[in-house]
Amino acid sequence: MTPVLQSLTTLPSYLLFAVVMLGFLLLFILAYTAVTPYRDLALVRQGNTTAALTLGGAMIGFALPLMSVASHTTNILDLAVWGVIALVSQLLVYVIGSRVLLPDFRAGVEADRTAYGILLASLSIAVGLLNYGSLTY
């Protein structure tokens, strides 16, 4: 078997993991935009930088633990379980960040106060990195 063909023997696993992770990302975006009290994507389309930062940071923070799991396991169930945990974790980051740290967060996002977006995006990524680091097998 040539090295290229041998390398392609893992293509089905790659495709499965990629589809599951992309599915989880889509699920996360739907869940995140459902819990925010404003219309994230509509604000982004209008050029609202703060909404883009918060959503983008949350997506990165969510993707980091998935990347960790995918690089440490061949078990799709591990990926699914930790995908759910990462999703819940990022939703909690939003709730804590938007209600505890910045109680007027909704108004801040809608007014495009960039500092609010930077803070929540940074918090989302920081928690994602902590989750990533915690997922060592």
Coordinates of N, CA, C and O in Angstrom, one line a residue:
M1 N 0.9 -1.2 0.0 CA 0.0 0.0 0.0 C 0.9 1.2 0.0 O 1.8 1.3 0.8
T2 N 0.6 2.2 -0.8 CA 1.4 3.4 -0.9 C 1.1 4.3 0.4 O 0.1 4.1 1.0
P3 N 2.1 5.1 0.7 CA 1.9 5.9 1.9 C 0.6 6.8 1.8 O 0.0 7.0 2.8
V4 N 0.3 7.3 0.6 CA -0.9 8.1 0.5 C -2.2 7.3 0.8 O -3.0 7.7 1.6
L5 N -2.3 6.1 0.2 CA -3.4 5.3 0.4 C -3.5 4.8 1.9 O -4.6 4.7 2.5
Q6 N -2.3 4.5 2.5 CA -2.3 4.1 3.9 C -2.8 5.3 4.8 O -3.6 5.1 5.7
S7 N -2.4 6.5 4.4 CA -2.8 7.7 5.2 C -4.3 7.9 5.1 O -5.0 8.3 6.0
L8 N -4.9 7.6 3.9 CA -6.3 7.8 3.7 C -7.2 6.7 4.3 O -8.4 6.9 4.4
T9 N -6.6 5.7 5.0 CA -7.4 4.7 5.7 C -8.1 5.3 6.9 O -9.1 4.8 7.3
T10 N -7.6 6.5 7.3 CA -8.3 7.1 8.5 C -9.3 8.2 8.0 O -9.9 8.9 8.9
L11 N -9.5 8.3 6.7 CA -10.5 9.3 6.2 C -11.9 9.2 6.8 O -12.5 10.2 7.2
P12 N -12.4 7.9 6.9 CA -13.7 7.8 7.5 C -13.8 8.4 8.9 O -14.8 9.1 9.3
S13 N -12.8 8.1 9.7 CA -12.8 8.6 11.1 C -12.7 10.2 11.1 O -13.4 10.8 11.9
Y14 N -11.9 10.7 10.2 CA -11.8 12.1 10.1 C -13.1 12.7 9.7 O -13.6 13.7 10.4
L15 N -13.8 12.2 8.7 CA -15.0 12.7 8.3 C -16.1 12.6 9.4 O -16.9 13.6 9.6
L16 N -16.1 11.5 10.1 CA -17.1 11.4 11.2 C -16.8 12.4 12.3 O -17.8 13.1 12.7
F17 N -15.6 12.6 12.7 CA -15.3 13.6 13.7 C -15.6 15.0 13.3 O -16.1 15.8 14.0
A18 N -15.2 15.3 12.0 CA -15.5 16.6 11.5 C -17.0 16.9 11.4 O -17.4 18.0 11.8
V19 N -17.7 16.0 11.0 CA -19.2 16.2 10.9 C -19.8 16.4 12.3 O -20.6 17.3 12.5
V20 N -19.4 15.5 13.2 CA -19.9 15.6 14.6 C -19.5 17.0 15.2 O -20.3 17.7 15.8
M21 N -18.2 17.4 15.0 CA -17.8 18.7 15.6 C -18.5 19.9 14.9 O -18.9 20.8 15.6
L22 N -18.7 19.8 13.6 CA -19.4 20.9 12.9 C -20.8 20.9 13.4 O -21.4 22.0 13.5
G23 N -21.4 19.7 13.6 CA -22.8 19.7 14.1 C -22.9 20.3 15.4 O -23.9 21.0 15.7
F24 N -21.9 20.0 16.3 CA -21.9 20.5 17.6 C -21.7 22.1 17.6 O -22.4 22.8 18.4
L25 N -20.9 22.5 16.7 CA -20.7 24.0 16.5 C -22.0 24.7 16.1 O -22.4 25.7 16.7
L26 N -22.7 24.1 15.2 CA -24.0 24.6 14.8 C -25.0 24.6 15.9 O -25.7 25.6 16.2
L27 N -25.1 23.5 16.7 CA -25.9 23.3 17.8 C -25.6 24.4 18.9 O -26.5 25.0 19.5
F28 N -24.3 24.6 19.1 CA -23.8 25.6 20.0 C -24.3 27.0 19.6 O -24.8 27.8 20.4
I29 N -24.1 27.4 18.3 CA -24.6 28.7 17.8 C -26.1 28.9 18.0 O -26.5 29.9 18.5
L30 N -26.8 27.8 17.7 CA -28.3 27.9 18.0 C -28.6 28.1 19.4 O -29.5 28.9 19.8
A31 N -28.0 27.3 20.3 CA -28.2 27.4 21.7 C -27.8 28.8 22.3 O -28.5 29.4 23.0
Y32 N -26.6 29.2 21.9 CA -26.1 30.5 22.4 C -27.0 31.7 21.9 O -27.3 32.5 22.7
T33 N -27.4 31.7 20.7 CA -28.2 32.8 20.2 C -29.6 32.7 20.8 O -30.3 33.7 20.8
A34 N -30.0 31.5 21.2 CA -31.3 31.4 21.9 C -31.3 31.9 23.3 O -32.4 32.4 23.8
V35 N -30.2 31.9 24.0 CA -30.2 32.4 25.4 C -29.8 33.8 25.5 O -30.1 34.4 26.5
T36 N -29.3 34.4 24.4 CA -29.0 35.8 24.5 C -30.3 36.6 24.3 O -31.1 36.2 23.5
P37 N -30.5 37.7 25.0 CA -31.7 38.5 24.9 C -31.8 39.4 23.7 O -32.7 40.2 23.5
Y38 N -30.8 39.3 22.8 CA -30.7 40.2 21.6 C -30.5 39.3 20.4 O -30.2 38.1 20.6
R39 N -30.7 39.8 19.2 CA -30.5 39.0 18.0 C -29.1 39.1 17.5 O -28.8 40.0 16.8
D40 N -28.3 38.1 18.0 CA -26.8 38.2 17.7 C -26.5 38.4 16.2 O -25.8 39.3 15.8
L41 N -27.0 37.5 15.4 CA -26.7 37.5 14.0 C -27.2 38.7 13.3 O -26.6 39.3 12.4
A42 N -28.4 39.2 13.7 CA -29.0 40.4 13.1 C -28.1 41.6 13.4 O -27.8 42.5 12.6
L43 N -27.6 41.7 14.7 CA -26.7 42.8 15.1 C -25.4 42.7 14.3 O -24.8 43.7 13.9
V44 N -24.8 41.5 14.1 CA -23.6 41.3 13.4 C -23.8 41.8 11.9 O -22.9 42.5 11.4
R45 N -24.9 41.4 11.3 CA -25.2 41.9 10.0 C -25.3 43.4 9.9 O -25.0 43.9 8.8
Q46 N -25.7 44.0 10.9 CA -25.8 45.5 11.0 C -24.4 46.1 11.3 O -24.3 47.4 11.3
G47 N -23.4 45.3 11.5 CA -22.0 45.8 11.8 C -21.7 46.0 13.2 O -20.7 46.7 13.6
N48 N -22.5 45.4 14.1 CA -22.2 45.5 15.5 C -21.0 44.7 15.9 O -21.1 43.5 16.0
T49 N -19.9 45.4 16.2 CA -18.7 44.7 16.6 C -18.8 43.9 17.9 O -18.2 42.8 18.0
T50 N -19.5 44.5 18.8 CA -19.6 43.9 20.1 C -20.3 42.5 20.0 O -19.9 41.5 20.6
A51 N -21.4 42.4 19.3 CA -22.1 41.2 19.1 C -21.2 40.2 18.4 O -21.2 39.0 18.7
A52 N -20.4 40.6 17.4 CA -19.5 39.7 16.7 C -18.4 39.2 17.6 O -18.1 38.0 17.6
L53 N -17.9 40.1 18.5 CA -16.9 39.6 19.5 C -17.4 38.6 20.4 O -16.8 37.6 20.7
T54 N -18.6 38.9 21.0 CA -19.1 37.9 22.0 C -19.4 36.6 21.4 O -19.1 35.5 21.9
L55 N -20.1 36.6 20.2 CA -20.4 35.3 19.5 C -19.1 34.6 19.1 O -19.0 33.4 19.3
G56 N -18.2 35.3 18.5 CA -17.0 34.7 18.0 C -16.1 34.2 19.2 O -15.6 33.1 19.0
G57 N -16.0 34.9 20.3 CA -15.3 34.4 21.4 C -15.9 33.2 22.0 O -15.2 32.2 22.4
A58 N -17.2 33.1 22.0 CA -17.9 32.0 22.6 C -17.7 30.8 21.7 O -17.5 29.6 22.2
M59 N -17.7 31.0 20.3 CA -17.5 29.9 19.4 C -16.1 29.3 19.6 O -15.9 28.1 19.6
I60 N -15.1 30.2 19.7 CA -13.7 29.7 20.0 C -13.6 29.0 21.3 O -13.0 27.9 21.4
G61 N -14.2 29.6 22.3 CA -14.2 28.9 23.6 C -14.8 27.6 23.6 O -14.4 26.7 24.4
F62 N -15.9 27.4 22.8 CA -16.6 26.1 22.7 C -15.7 25.1 21.9 O -15.6 24.0 22.3
A63 N -15.1 25.6 20.8 CA -14.3 24.7 20.0 C -13.1 24.2 20.6 O -12.6 23.0 20.3
L64 N -12.5 24.9 21.5 CA -11.2 24.5 22.1 C -11.3 23.1 22.8 O -10.5 22.2 22.6
P65 N -12.3 22.9 23.7 CA -12.4 21.6 24.3 C -12.7 20.5 23.3 O -12.2 19.3 23.5
L66 N -13.5 20.8 22.3 CA -13.7 19.7 21.3 C -12.4 19.3 20.6 O -12.2 18.2 20.3
M67 N -11.6 20.3 20.3 CA -10.3 20.1 19.7 C -9.4 19.2 20.6 O -8.8 18.2 20.1
S68 N -9.5 19.5 21.9 CA -8.7 18.6 22.8 C -9.2 17.2 22.8 O -8.4 16.3 22.8
V69 N -10.5 17.0 22.9 CA -11.0 15.7 22.9 C -10.7 14.9 21.6 O -10.2 13.8 21.6
A70 N -10.9 15.6 20.5 CA -10.7 15.0 19.2 C -9.2 14.6 19.0 O -8.9 13.6 18.4
S71 N -8.3 15.3 19.7 CA -6.9 15.0 19.5 C -6.4 13.9 20.5 O -5.3 13.5 20.4
H72 N -7.3 13.6 21.5 CA -6.9 12.6 22.5 C -7.7 11.3 22.5 O -7.4 10.5 23.3
T73 N -8.6 11.2 21.6 CA -9.5 10.0 21.6 C -9.8 9.5 20.2 O -9.7 10.3 19.3
T74 N -10.2 8.3 20.1 CA -10.8 7.8 18.8 C -12.2 7.4 19.0 O -12.9 6.9 18.2
N75 N -12.8 7.8 20.2 CA -14.1 7.4 20.6 C -15.1 8.5 20.4 O -15.0 9.6 21.0
I76 N -16.0 8.4 19.5 CA -17.0 9.4 19.1 C -17.9 9.7 20.3 O -18.3 10.9 20.5
L77 N -18.1 8.8 21.2 CA -18.9 9.0 22.4 C -18.2 10.0 23.3 O -18.9 10.9 23.9
D78 N -16.9 9.9 23.5 CA -16.1 10.9 24.3 C -16.4 12.3 23.7 O -16.6 13.2 24.4
L79 N -16.3 12.4 22.4 CA -16.5 13.7 21.7 C -17.9 14.2 22.0 O -18.0 15.4 22.3
A80 N -18.9 13.4 21.9 CA -20.3 13.8 22.2 C -20.5 14.2 23.6 O -21.1 15.3 23.9
V81 N -20.0 13.4 24.5 CA -20.2 13.7 26.0 C -19.5 15.1 26.3 O -20.1 16.0 26.9
W82 N -18.3 15.2 25.9 CA -17.5 16.5 26.2 C -18.0 17.6 25.4 O -17.9 18.8 25.8
G83 N -18.6 17.4 24.2 CA -19.2 18.4 23.5 C -20.4 19.0 24.2 O -20.6 20.3 24.3
V84 N -21.2 18.2 24.8 CA -22.3 18.7 25.6 C -21.8 19.5 26.8 O -22.4 20.5 27.2
I85 N -20.8 18.9 27.5 CA -20.3 19.6 28.7 C -19.7 21.0 28.3 O -19.9 22.0 29.0
A86 N -19.0 21.0 27.2 CA -18.4 22.3 26.7 C -19.5 23.3 26.3 O -19.4 24.5 26.6
L87 N -20.6 22.8 25.7 CA -21.7 23.7 25.4 C -22.3 24.3 26.6 O -22.5 25.5 26.7
V88 N -22.6 23.5 27.6 CA -23.2 23.9 28.9 C -22.2 24.9 29.6 O -22.6 26.0 30.1
S89 N -20.9 24.6 29.5 CA -19.9 25.4 30.1 C -19.9 26.8 29.5 O -19.9 27.9 30.2
Q90 N -20.0 26.9 28.2 CA -20.0 28.2 27.5 C -21.3 29.0 27.8 O -21.2 30.2 27.8
L91 N -22.4 28.3 27.9 CA -23.6 29.0 28.2 C -23.6 29.6 29.6 O -24.1 30.7 29.8
L92 N -22.9 28.8 30.5 CA -22.8 29.4 31.9 C -21.9 30.6 31.9 O -22.1 31.5 32.6
V93 N -20.8 30.5 31.1 CA -19.9 31.7 31.0 C -20.7 32.9 30.5 O -20.6 34.0 31.1
Y94 N -21.6 32.7 29.5 CA -22.4 33.9 29.1 C -23.3 34.4 30.2 O -23.4 35.6 30.4
V95 N -24.0 33.5 30.9 CA -24.9 33.9 32.0 C -24.1 34.6 33.1 O -24.6 35.7 33.5
I96 N -23.0 34.1 33.5 CA -22.3 34.7 34.5 C -21.7 36.1 34.1 O -21.8 37.1 34.7
G97 N -21.1 36.0 32.9 CA -20.5 37.3 32.4 C -21.5 38.4 32.1 O -21.2 39.5 32.4
S98 N -22.6 38.0 31.6 CA -23.6 39.0 31.2 C -24.5 39.5 32.3 O -25.1 40.5 32.2
R99 N -24.7 38.6 33.3 CA -25.6 39.0 34.4 C -24.9 39.4 35.7 O -25.4 40.1 36.5
V100 N -23.7 38.8 35.9 CA -23.0 39.1 37.1 C -21.9 40.2 36.9 O -21.9 41.2 37.6
L101 N -21.1 40.0 36.0 CA -20.0 41.0 35.7 C -20.5 42.3 35.1 O -20.0 43.4 35.5
L102 N -21.4 42.2 34.2 CA -21.9 43.3 33.5 C -23.4 43.3 33.4 O -24.0 42.8 32.4
P103 N -24.1 43.6 34.5 CA -25.6 43.5 34.5 C -26.3 44.2 33.4 O -27.4 43.9 33.0
D104 N -25.7 45.3 32.8 CA -26.4 46.0 31.7 C -25.8 45.5 30.4 O -25.8 46.3 29.4
F105 N -25.5 44.2 30.3 CA -24.8 43.7 29.1 C -25.6 43.8 27.9 O -25.1 44.2 26.8
R106 N -26.9 43.6 28.0 CA -27.7 43.6 26.8 C -27.7 45.1 26.2 O -27.5 45.2 25.0
A107 N -27.8 46.0 27.0 CA -27.8 47.4 26.5 C -26.4 47.7 25.9 O -26.2 48.4 24.9
G108 N -25.3 47.2 26.6 CA -24.0 47.4 26.1 C -23.7 46.8 24.7 O -23.1 47.4 23.9
V109 N -24.3 45.6 24.5 CA -24.1 44.9 23.2 C -24.9 45.7 22.1 O -24.4 46.0 21.1
E110 N -26.2 46.0 22.4 CA -27.0 46.7 21.5 C -26.4 48.1 21.1 O -26.6 48.6 20.0
A111 N -25.7 48.7 22.1 CA -25.1 50.1 21.9 C -23.7 49.9 21.3 O -23.1 50.9 21.0
D112 N -23.3 48.7 21.0 CA -22.0 48.4 20.4 C -20.8 48.9 21.3 O -19.9 49.5 20.7
R113 N -20.9 48.7 22.6 CA -19.8 49.0 23.5 C -18.8 47.9 23.4 O -18.9 46.9 24.0
T114 N -17.8 48.2 22.6 CA -16.8 47.1 22.2 C -16.1 46.5 23.5 O -15.8 45.3 23.5
A115 N -15.9 47.3 24.5 CA -15.2 46.8 25.7 C -16.0 45.6 26.3 O -15.4 44.6 26.8
Y116 N -17.3 45.7 26.2 CA -18.2 44.6 26.7 C -17.9 43.3 25.9 O -17.8 42.2 26.5
G117 N -17.8 43.4 24.6 CA -17.6 42.3 23.8 C -16.2 41.7 24.0 O -16.1 40.5 24.0
I118 N -15.2 42.6 24.2 CA -13.9 42.1 24.4 C -13.8 41.3 25.7 O -13.2 40.2 25.8
L119 N -14.5 41.8 26.8 CA -14.4 41.2 28.1 C -15.1 39.8 28.0 O -14.6 38.8 28.5
L120 N -16.3 39.7 27.4 CA -17.0 38.4 27.4 C -16.3 37.5 26.4 O -16.2 36.3 26.7
A121 N -15.8 37.9 25.3 CA -15.0 37.1 24.4 C -13.8 36.5 25.1 O -13.5 35.3 25.0
S122 N -13.1 37.4 25.8 CA -11.9 36.9 26.5 C -12.3 35.9 27.6 O -11.6 34.9 27.8
L123 N -13.3 36.1 28.3 CA -13.8 35.2 29.3 C -14.2 33.9 28.7 O -13.8 32.8 29.2
S124 N -14.9 33.9 27.6 CA -15.3 32.7 26.9 C -14.0 31.9 26.4 O -14.0 30.7 26.6
I125 N -13.1 32.6 25.9 CA -11.9 31.9 25.4 C -11.0 31.4 26.6 O -10.5 30.2 26.5
A126 N -10.9 32.1 27.6 CA -10.2 31.7 28.8 C -10.8 30.4 29.4 O -10.1 29.5 29.7
V127 N -12.1 30.4 29.5 CA -12.8 29.2 30.0 C -12.6 28.0 29.1 O -12.4 26.9 29.5
G128 N -12.7 28.3 27.8 CA -12.4 27.3 26.8 C -11.0 26.7 26.9 O -10.8 25.5 26.8
L129 N -10.0 27.5 27.1 CA -8.6 27.1 27.3 C -8.5 26.2 28.6 O -7.8 25.2 28.6
L130 N -9.2 26.7 29.7 CA -9.1 25.9 30.9 C -9.8 24.5 30.7 O -9.3 23.5 31.2
N131 N -10.9 24.5 30.0 CA -11.6 23.2 29.6 C -10.6 22.4 28.8 O -10.5 21.2 29.0
Y132 N -10.0 23.0 27.8 CA -9.1 22.3 26.9 C -8.0 21.6 27.8 O -7.7 20.5 27.6
G133 N -7.4 22.4 28.7 CA -6.3 21.9 29.5 C -6.8 20.8 30.5 O -6.0 19.9 30.8
S134 N -8.0 20.9 30.9 CA -8.5 19.9 31.8 C -8.8 18.5 31.1 O -8.9 17.5 31.8
L135 N -8.9 18.5 29.8 CA -9.3 17.3 29.1 C -8.0 16.6 28.6 O -7.8 16.3 27.5
T136 N -7.2 16.2 29.6 CA -6.0 15.4 29.3 C -6.4 14.0 29.7 O -6.9 13.7 30.8
Y137 N -6.0 13.0 28.9 CA -6.4 11.6 29.2 C -5.2 10.9 29.7 O -4.1 11.2 29.5

